Amino acid sequence: MNELTVNDLHLDYGTGAHANQILKGVSMHLQKGEVVALLGPSGSGKTTLLRAVAGLESPKQGTIAIGDRNVFDGAKNFEMAAEHRNLGLVFQSYALWPHKTVFDNVAYGLKLRKMGSSEIKDKVSDVLKNLGLGHLAERFPHQLSGGQQQRVAIARALVYNPPVILLDEPLSNLDAKLREEARAFLRELIVRLGLSALMVTHDQAEAMAISDRILLLNNGKIEQQGSPQSMYETPDTLFTAEFMGSNNRLPAKVVQRDGARVMLDIGGTPLQGTARGAGGGEPSTIIRVEEVKVSATPVENAIELPLLTCMYLGDRFECLFKSESGPEMSLRAYSKYKLEAGKYWLQLPADKLWVF
Ligand SMILES: Nc1ncnc2c1ncn2[C@@H]1O[C@H](COP(=O)(O)OP(=O)(O)OP(=O)(O)O)[C@@H](O)[C@H]1O
Ligand SMILES: [Mg+2]
């Protein structure tokens, strides 16, 4: 059974002539034990979708069900209040109460619900232990690191035992190193507790690392969804391909198409590529940076370009090749070693040279 089902959701901000369509028919689901990442550029509607599920925004049309309970039904004009939806919420600005201890921050919601104090103590201790915060219960937020504060915010959402948690950029306040650790921790926690989670992020690497499935939102609609691997390796659209990885875009002319095989002309060099997606419109040719192979000698399906510069990235170099004359063309590629100045053959494997 789905823990969360959203069907054809429409939401506008403003009314009448000033209405701004933000969600334009979003459908998605979340199964038990599944972590789904909601990914998309700034302004694509990620937070809005999360807030609509939580009951903090009123959609115009569509349905939302949590487990087998309908919580929103546009056709019936039915909307369940946020506090009855039994969801765990973790927002980007996790705002802990500064004058309450960690224990009291987490216990607060249970006290509001008039739970008995010994039951509260058990529940809070349990969730703090689960998050590795047991020894910090008596501290105040200012006595915690950023990562620990983040975990308190998550504890506060989990203490009600919600079957579904919604997280809006929960790791964005952490620095890069802590963020990578928190990512692994959060994923492990969600799986261990058998929760279902919908997590917003605009970082594609984070989305791939943490989720079982990615929903990519583009301007209020789901552009594509699937496993991290399928989104990365077999994108259906140029938008998905460009969003999921680091790419080179090439000024290619399509010379001939034969099913998925496409003959291209790139600045006078004939190359073979692969058609992806539905086609139509002006063709665009791209290749992931990591798929470009650098060779000092002539190789198949390659273009020859001089090296402009190499940047050291720690585990490798990122090198930029750029045409000196003729049509403007540049390509980025990774190299294990720093390259000498000169001309190189950049091999673009046909199955990785995508034409949309
Ligand atoms: N309360 C509001 N009133 C009017 N417009 C709003 C409101 N909240 C958001 N919007 C608009 O709705 C659109 C979607 O916003 P949303 O916050 O869902 O984007 P997002 O995908 O979460 O972006 P980000 O990655 O920047 O957080 C934006 O164009 C935004 O300006
Ligand atoms: Mg947002």
Tab-separated table of N, CA and C in Angstrom, residues 136-256:
chain	number	residue	atom	x	y	z
A	136	LEU	N	22.884	14.277	25.295
A	136	LEU	CA	22.782	15.736	25.144
A	136	LEU	C	21.434	16.288	25.599
A	137	ALA	N	20.616	15.432	26.223
A	137	ALA	CA	19.226	15.797	26.532
A	137	ALA	C	19.098	17.079	27.354
A	138	GLU	N	20.049	17.336	28.244
A	138	GLU	CA	19.928	18.493	29.131
A	138	GLU	C	20.587	19.758	28.578
A	139	ARG	N	21.207	19.650	27.407
A	139	ARG	CA	21.852	20.834	26.825
A	139	ARG	C	20.827	21.766	26.176
A	140	PHE	N	21.245	23.013	25.991
A	140	PHE	CA	20.438	23.983	25.255
A	140	PHE	C	20.954	24.055	23.823
A	141	PRO	N	20.105	24.481	22.875
A	141	PRO	CA	20.520	24.492	21.469
A	141	PRO	C	21.861	25.186	21.214
A	142	HIS	N	22.134	26.326	21.909
A	142	HIS	CA	23.392	27.035	21.611
A	142	HIS	C	24.611	26.244	22.063
A	143	GLN	N	24.390	25.179	22.838
A	143	GLN	CA	25.523	24.357	23.274
A	143	GLN	C	25.735	23.150	22.354
A	144	LEU	N	25.064	23.171	21.191
A	144	LEU	CA	25.186	22.045	20.257
A	144	LEU	C	25.835	22.501	18.958
A	145	SER	N	26.451	21.547	18.250
A	145	SER	CA	26.972	21.857	16.912
A	145	SER	C	25.799	21.932	15.941
A	146	GLY	N	26.061	22.472	14.754
A	146	GLY	CA	25.012	22.571	13.738
A	146	GLY	C	24.398	21.216	13.414
A	147	GLY	N	25.248	20.205	13.289
A	147	GLY	CA	24.775	18.864	12.952
A	147	GLY	C	23.897	18.287	14.057
A	148	GLN	N	24.284	18.578	15.320
A	148	GLN	CA	23.482	18.079	16.448
A	148	GLN	C	22.123	18.786	16.502
A	149	GLN	N	22.129	20.092	16.227
A	149	GLN	CA	20.849	20.834	16.212
A	149	GLN	C	19.920	20.260	15.146
A	150	GLN	N	20.533	19.939	14.005
A	150	GLN	CA	19.775	19.358	12.908
A	150	GLN	C	19.106	18.056	13.350
A	151	ARG	N	19.869	17.259	14.093
A	151	ARG	CA	19.321	15.980	14.558
A	151	ARG	C	18.211	16.183	15.580
A	152	VAL	N	18.312	17.228	16.389
A	152	VAL	CA	17.236	17.511	17.350
A	152	VAL	C	15.950	17.839	16.574
A	153	ALA	N	16.105	18.602	15.496
A	153	ALA	CA	14.927	18.947	14.681
A	153	ALA	C	14.294	17.680	14.098
A	154	ILE	N	15.141	16.735	13.708
A	154	ILE	CA	14.617	15.478	13.162
A	154	ILE	C	13.953	14.666	14.280
A	155	ALA	N	14.570	14.670	15.462
A	155	ALA	CA	13.994	13.960	16.618
A	155	ALA	C	12.601	14.506	16.924
A	156	ARG	N	12.472	15.829	16.837
A	156	ARG	CA	11.203	16.481	17.135
A	156	ARG	C	10.109	16.022	16.164
A	157	ALA	N	10.513	15.765	14.914
A	157	ALA	CA	9.531	15.303	13.926
A	157	ALA	C	9.191	13.822	14.111
A	158	LEU	N	10.174	13.054	14.602
A	158	LEU	CA	9.975	11.604	14.671
A	158	LEU	C	9.303	11.144	15.946
A	159	VAL	N	9.238	12.005	16.953
A	159	VAL	CA	8.774	11.580	18.270
A	159	VAL	C	7.305	11.156	18.254
A	160	TYR	N	6.549	11.645	17.288
A	160	TYR	CA	5.136	11.246	17.183
A	160	TYR	C	4.965	9.913	16.500
A	161	ASN	N	6.100	9.340	16.030
A	161	ASN	CA	5.998	8.090	15.304
A	161	ASN	C	5.191	8.215	14.017
A	162	PRO	N	5.401	9.231	13.246
A	162	PRO	CA	4.604	9.384	12.029
A	162	PRO	C	5.039	8.358	10.987
A	163	PRO	N	4.118	7.834	10.203
A	163	PRO	CA	4.518	6.891	9.165
A	163	PRO	C	5.238	7.581	8.007
A	164	VAL	N	4.966	8.869	7.830
A	164	VAL	CA	5.581	9.601	6.719
A	164	VAL	C	6.264	10.847	7.277
A	165	ILE	N	7.514	11.066	6.859
A	165	ILE	CA	8.124	12.340	7.221
A	165	ILE	C	8.436	13.132	5.949
A	166	LEU	N	8.245	14.432	6.086
A	166	LEU	CA	8.501	15.360	4.987
A	166	LEU	C	9.665	16.241	5.400
A	167	LEU	N	10.686	16.273	4.572
A	167	LEU	CA	11.878	17.046	4.913
A	167	LEU	C	12.169	18.052	3.802
A	168	ASP	N	12.254	19.323	4.159
A	168	ASP	CA	12.542	20.356	3.153
A	168	ASP	C	13.972	20.853	3.314
A	169	GLU	N	14.844	20.413	2.433
A	169	GLU	CA	16.262	20.790	2.474
A	169	GLU	C	16.815	20.681	3.894
A	170	PRO	N	16.681	19.523	4.532
A	170	PRO	CA	17.024	19.433	5.954
A	170	PRO	C	18.524	19.551	6.206
A	171	LEU	N	19.338	19.401	5.192
A	171	LEU	CA	20.785	19.398	5.420
A	171	LEU	C	21.450	20.674	4.923
A	172	SER	N	20.644	21.622	4.443
A	172	SER	CA	21.259	22.764	3.756
A	172	SER	C	21.978	23.734	4.691
A	173	ASN	N	21.729	23.642	6.002
A	173	ASN	CA	22.456	24.528	6.911
A	173	ASN	C	23.806	23.961	7.330
A	174	LEU	N	24.103	22.758	6.880
A	174	LEU	CA	25.347	22.118	7.319
A	174	LEU	C	26.450	22.381	6.308
A	175	ASP	N	27.700	22.410	6.792
A	175	ASP	CA	28.796	22.587	5.840
A	175	ASP	C	29.011	21.287	5.062
A	176	ALA	N	29.774	21.382	3.971
A	176	ALA	CA	29.860	20.286	3.002
A	176	ALA	C	30.241	18.934	3.623
A	177	LYS	N	31.192	18.949	4.522
A	177	LYS	CA	31.691	17.693	5.103
A	177	LYS	C	30.617	17.052	5.988
A	178	LEU	N	30.038	17.874	6.851
A	178	LEU	CA	29.008	17.411	7.783
A	178	LEU	C	27.786	16.923	7.014
A	179	ARG	N	27.535	17.598	5.921
A	179	ARG	CA	26.379	17.300	5.098
A	179	ARG	C	26.447	15.889	4.529
A	180	GLU	N	27.639	15.497	4.102
A	180	GLU	CA	27.812	14.151	3.561
A	180	GLU	C	27.628	13.106	4.634
A	181	GLU	N	28.102	13.377	5.846
A	181	GLU	CA	27.914	12.434	6.955
A	181	GLU	C	26.439	12.349	7.325
A	182	ALA	N	25.792	13.527	7.389
A	182	ALA	CA	24.391	13.589	7.812
A	182	ALA	C	23.497	12.838	6.821
A	183	ARG	N	23.872	12.899	5.557
A	183	ARG	CA	23.153	12.224	4.487
A	183	ARG	C	23.096	10.713	4.742
A	184	ALA	N	24.258	10.136	5.040
A	184	ALA	CA	24.342	8.692	5.282
A	184	ALA	C	23.573	8.336	6.550
A	185	PHE	N	23.715	9.180	7.564
A	185	PHE	CA	23.038	8.962	8.833
A	185	PHE	C	21.516	8.994	8.649
A	186	LEU	N	21.053	9.974	7.927
A	186	LEU	CA	19.618	10.161	7.738
A	186	LEU	C	19.006	8.987	6.959
A	187	ARG	N	19.694	8.579	5.939
A	187	ARG	CA	19.218	7.445	5.124
A	187	ARG	C	19.131	6.183	5.988
A	188	GLU	N	20.190	5.940	6.761
A	188	GLU	CA	20.235	4.740	7.609
A	188	GLU	C	19.098	4.778	8.634
A	189	LEU	N	18.864	5.946	9.206
A	189	LEU	CA	17.823	6.115	10.229
A	189	LEU	C	16.428	5.825	9.654
A	190	ILE	N	16.149	6.391	8.498
A	190	ILE	CA	14.835	6.231	7.872
A	190	ILE	C	14.571	4.758	7.567
A	191	VAL	N	15.598	4.092	7.051
A	191	VAL	CA	15.452	2.682	6.697
A	191	VAL	C	15.298	1.840	7.969
A	192	ARG	N	16.119	2.145	8.990
A	192	ARG	CA	16.076	1.372	10.237
A	192	ARG	C	14.717	1.504	10.915
A	193	LEU	N	14.138	2.683	10.893
A	193	LEU	CA	12.860	2.896	11.564
A	193	LEU	C	11.667	2.527	10.686
A	194	GLY	N	11.949	2.106	9.457
A	194	GLY	CA	10.867	1.687	8.550
A	194	GLY	C	9.921	2.821	8.176
A	195	LEU	N	10.475	4.041	8.093
A	195	LEU	CA	9.648	5.202	7.755
A	195	LEU	C	9.542	5.356	6.242
A	196	SER	N	8.661	6.229	5.824
A	196	SER	CA	8.647	6.655	4.435
A	196	SER	C	8.985	8.130	4.456
A	197	ALA	N	9.823	8.549	3.544
A	197	ALA	CA	10.253	9.943	3.591
A	197	ALA	C	10.196	10.590	2.219
A	198	LEU	N	9.733	11.824	2.221
A	198	LEU	CA	9.775	12.650	1.019
A	198	LEU	C	10.685	13.815	1.362
A	199	MET	N	11.807	13.911	0.652
A	199	MET	CA	12.802	14.896	1.010
A	199	MET	C	13.130	15.819	-0.158
A	200	VAL	N	12.992	17.098	0.096
A	200	VAL	CA	13.295	18.092	-0.930
A	200	VAL	C	14.778	18.426	-0.923
A	201	THR	N	15.348	18.515	-2.095
A	201	THR	CA	16.714	19.008	-2.206
A	201	THR	C	16.881	19.616	-3.594
A	202	HIS	N	17.830	20.548	-3.743
A	202	HIS	CA	18.101	20.967	-5.121
A	202	HIS	C	19.486	20.508	-5.554
A	203	ASP	N	20.058	19.603	-4.720
A	203	ASP	CA	21.392	19.090	-4.988
A	203	ASP	C	21.256	17.667	-5.551
A	204	GLN	N	21.605	17.492	-6.831
A	204	GLN	CA	21.363	16.198	-7.474
A	204	GLN	C	22.208	15.080	-6.861
A	205	ALA	N	23.427	15.414	-6.402
A	205	ALA	CA	24.277	14.378	-5.803
A	205	ALA	C	23.645	13.886	-4.500
A	206	GLU	N	23.095	14.828	-3.728
A	206	GLU	CA	22.436	14.467	-2.476
A	206	GLU	C	21.192	13.615	-2.748
A	207	ALA	N	20.438	14.007	-3.750
A	207	ALA	CA	19.220	13.255	-4.106
A	207	ALA	C	19.576	11.822	-4.492
A	208	MET	N	20.644	11.661	-5.276
A	208	MET	CA	21.012	10.315	-5.718
A	208	MET	C	21.503	9.481	-4.547
A	209	ALA	N	22.265	10.120	-3.632
A	209	ALA	CA	22.854	9.377	-2.518
A	209	ALA	C	21.788	8.897	-1.540
A	210	ILE	N	20.772	9.694	-1.319
A	210	ILE	CA	19.862	9.403	-0.204
A	210	ILE	C	18.605	8.639	-0.601
A	211	SER	N	18.244	8.649	-1.880
A	211	SER	CA	16.896	8.175	-2.195
A	211	SER	C	16.845	6.842	-2.930
A	212	ASP	N	15.666	6.221	-2.873
A	212	ASP	CA	15.376	5.051	-3.694
A	212	ASP	C	14.853	5.499	-5.041
A	213	ARG	N	14.228	6.667	-5.023
A	213	ARG	CA	13.591	7.156	-6.235
A	213	ARG	C	13.682	8.672	-6.233
A	214	ILE	N	13.807	9.234	-7.425
A	214	ILE	CA	13.881	10.685	-7.556
A	214	ILE	C	12.687	11.170	-8.378
A	215	LEU	N	12.055	12.241	-7.895
A	215	LEU	CA	11.054	12.937	-8.698
A	215	LEU	C	11.681	14.257	-9.091
A	216	LEU	N	11.795	14.488	-10.376
A	216	LEU	CA	12.384	15.748	-10.822
A	216	LEU	C	11.258	16.689	-11.241
A	217	LEU	N	11.185	17.809	-10.532
A	217	LEU	CA	10.119	18.774	-10.782
A	217	LEU	C	10.660	19.886	-11.687
A	218	ASN	N	9.887	20.250	-12.696
A	218	ASN	CA	10.276	21.325	-13.603
A	218	ASN	C	9.068	22.231	-13.787
A	219	ASN	N	9.147	23.421	-13.234
A	219	ASN	CA	8.088	24.395	-13.430
A	219	ASN	C	6.695	23.852	-13.085
A	220	GLY	N	6.592	23.206	-11.909
A	220	GLY	CA	5.287	22.766	-11.424
A	220	GLY	C	4.777	21.448	-11.976
A	221	LYS	N	5.640	20.761	-12.773
A	221	LYS	CA	5.245	19.459	-13.308
A	221	LYS	C	6.376	18.470	-13.084
A	222	ILE	N	6.016	17.187	-12.991
A	222	ILE	CA	7.070	16.184	-12.869
A	222	ILE	C	7.657	15.911	-14.245
A	223	GLU	N	8.934	16.217	-14.373
A	223	GLU	CA	9.618	16.057	-15.656
A	223	GLU	C	9.924	14.577	-15.899
A	224	GLN	N	10.462	13.922	-14.883
A	224	GLN	CA	10.774	12.494	-14.985
A	224	GLN	C	10.924	11.951	-13.579
A	225	GLN	N	10.622	10.675	-13.378
A	225	GLN	CA	10.900	10.056	-12.090
A	225	GLN	C	11.457	8.676	-12.301
A	226	GLY	N	12.230	8.210	-11.319
A	226	GLY	CA	12.825	6.881	-11.439
A	226	GLY	C	13.935	6.706	-10.429
A	227	SER	N	14.601	5.563	-10.492
A	227	SER	CA	15.709	5.296	-9.578
A	227	SER	C	16.830	6.291	-9.902
A	228	PRO	N	17.703	6.566	-8.919
A	228	PRO	CA	18.820	7.477	-9.195
A	228	PRO	C	19.609	7.039	-10.432
A	229	GLN	N	19.820	5.721	-10.557
A	229	GLN	CA	20.583	5.242	-11.710
A	229	GLN	C	19.887	5.494	-13.034
A	230	SER	N	18.592	5.236	-13.086
A	230	SER	CA	17.903	5.440	-14.360
A	230	SER	C	17.838	6.922	-14.705
A	231	MET	N	17.680	7.767	-13.689
A	231	MET	CA	17.632	9.212	-13.955
A	231	MET	C	18.976	9.695	-14.500
A	232	TYR	N	20.045	9.137	-13.962
A	232	TYR	CA	21.380	9.594	-14.370
A	232	TYR	C	21.799	8.995	-15.710
A	233	GLU	N	21.531	7.694	-15.866
A	233	GLU	CA	22.079	6.981	-17.026
A	233	GLU	C	21.168	6.972	-18.238
A	234	THR	N	19.855	7.064	-18.010
A	234	THR	CA	18.939	7.029	-19.155
A	234	THR	C	17.878	8.127	-19.058
A	235	PRO	N	18.311	9.380	-19.045
A	235	PRO	CA	17.338	10.477	-18.990
A	235	PRO	C	16.481	10.494	-20.259
A	236	ASP	N	15.206	10.836	-20.071
A	236	ASP	CA	14.299	10.895	-21.219
A	236	ASP	C	14.306	12.248	-21.905
A	237	THR	N	14.709	13.268	-21.158
A	237	THR	CA	14.643	14.610	-21.737
A	237	THR	C	15.968	15.349	-21.517
A	238	LEU	N	16.155	16.372	-22.321
A	238	LEU	CA	17.350	17.204	-22.186
A	238	LEU	C	17.401	17.845	-20.798
A	239	PHE	N	16.241	18.272	-20.300
A	239	PHE	CA	16.180	18.896	-18.987
A	239	PHE	C	16.711	17.942	-17.917
A	240	THR	N	16.251	16.692	-17.956
A	240	THR	CA	16.701	15.705	-16.971
A	240	THR	C	18.200	15.453	-17.130
A	241	ALA	N	18.642	15.274	-18.362
A	241	ALA	CA	20.061	15.010	-18.607
A	241	ALA	C	20.920	16.149	-18.071
A	242	GLU	N	20.493	17.371	-18.310
A	242	GLU	CA	21.289	18.516	-17.883
A	242	GLU	C	21.228	18.698	-16.379
A	243	PHE	N	20.087	18.387	-15.779
A	243	PHE	CA	19.959	18.587	-14.337
A	243	PHE	C	20.728	17.546	-13.540
A	244	MET	N	20.795	16.321	-14.056
A	244	MET	CA	21.350	15.223	-13.270
A	244	MET	C	22.874	15.133	-13.290
A	245	GLY	N	23.532	15.779	-14.222
A	245	GLY	CA	24.979	15.596	-14.288
A	245	GLY	C	25.681	16.820	-14.799
A	246	SER	N	26.994	16.678	-14.962
A	246	SER	CA	27.808	17.766	-15.479
A	246	SER	C	28.091	17.448	-16.949
A	247	ASN	N	27.690	18.352	-17.832
A	247	ASN	CA	27.679	18.018	-19.256
A	247	ASN	C	28.445	18.984	-20.137
A	248	ASN	N	28.832	18.473	-21.305
A	248	ASN	CA	29.282	19.318	-22.403
A	248	ASN	C	28.140	19.410	-23.395
A	249	ARG	N	27.877	20.612	-23.891
A	249	ARG	CA	26.883	20.769	-24.952
A	249	ARG	C	27.662	21.081	-26.228
A	250	LEU	N	27.337	20.375	-27.297
A	250	LEU	CA	28.136	20.501	-28.519
A	250	LEU	C	27.353	21.138	-29.658
A	251	PRO	N	28.022	21.985	-30.442
A	251	PRO	CA	27.353	22.610	-31.587
A	251	PRO	C	27.321	21.637	-32.759
A	252	ALA	N	26.406	20.672	-32.683
A	252	ALA	CA	26.391	19.609	-33.699
A	252	ALA	C	25.253	19.804	-34.685
A	253	LYS	N	25.509	19.411	-35.928
A	253	LYS	CA	24.436	19.374	-36.928
A	253	LYS	C	24.073	17.918	-37.167
A	254	VAL	N	22.768	17.643	-37.218
A	254	VAL	CA	22.354	16.276	-37.513
A	254	VAL	C	22.409	16.081	-39.029
A	255	VAL	N	23.211	15.107	-39.468
A	255	VAL	CA	23.374	14.842	-40.889
A	255	VAL	C	22.375	13.778	-41.347
A	256	GLN	N	22.229	12.753	-40.504
A	256	GLN	CA	21.353	11.645	-40.878
A	256	GLN	C	20.908	10.886	-39.641
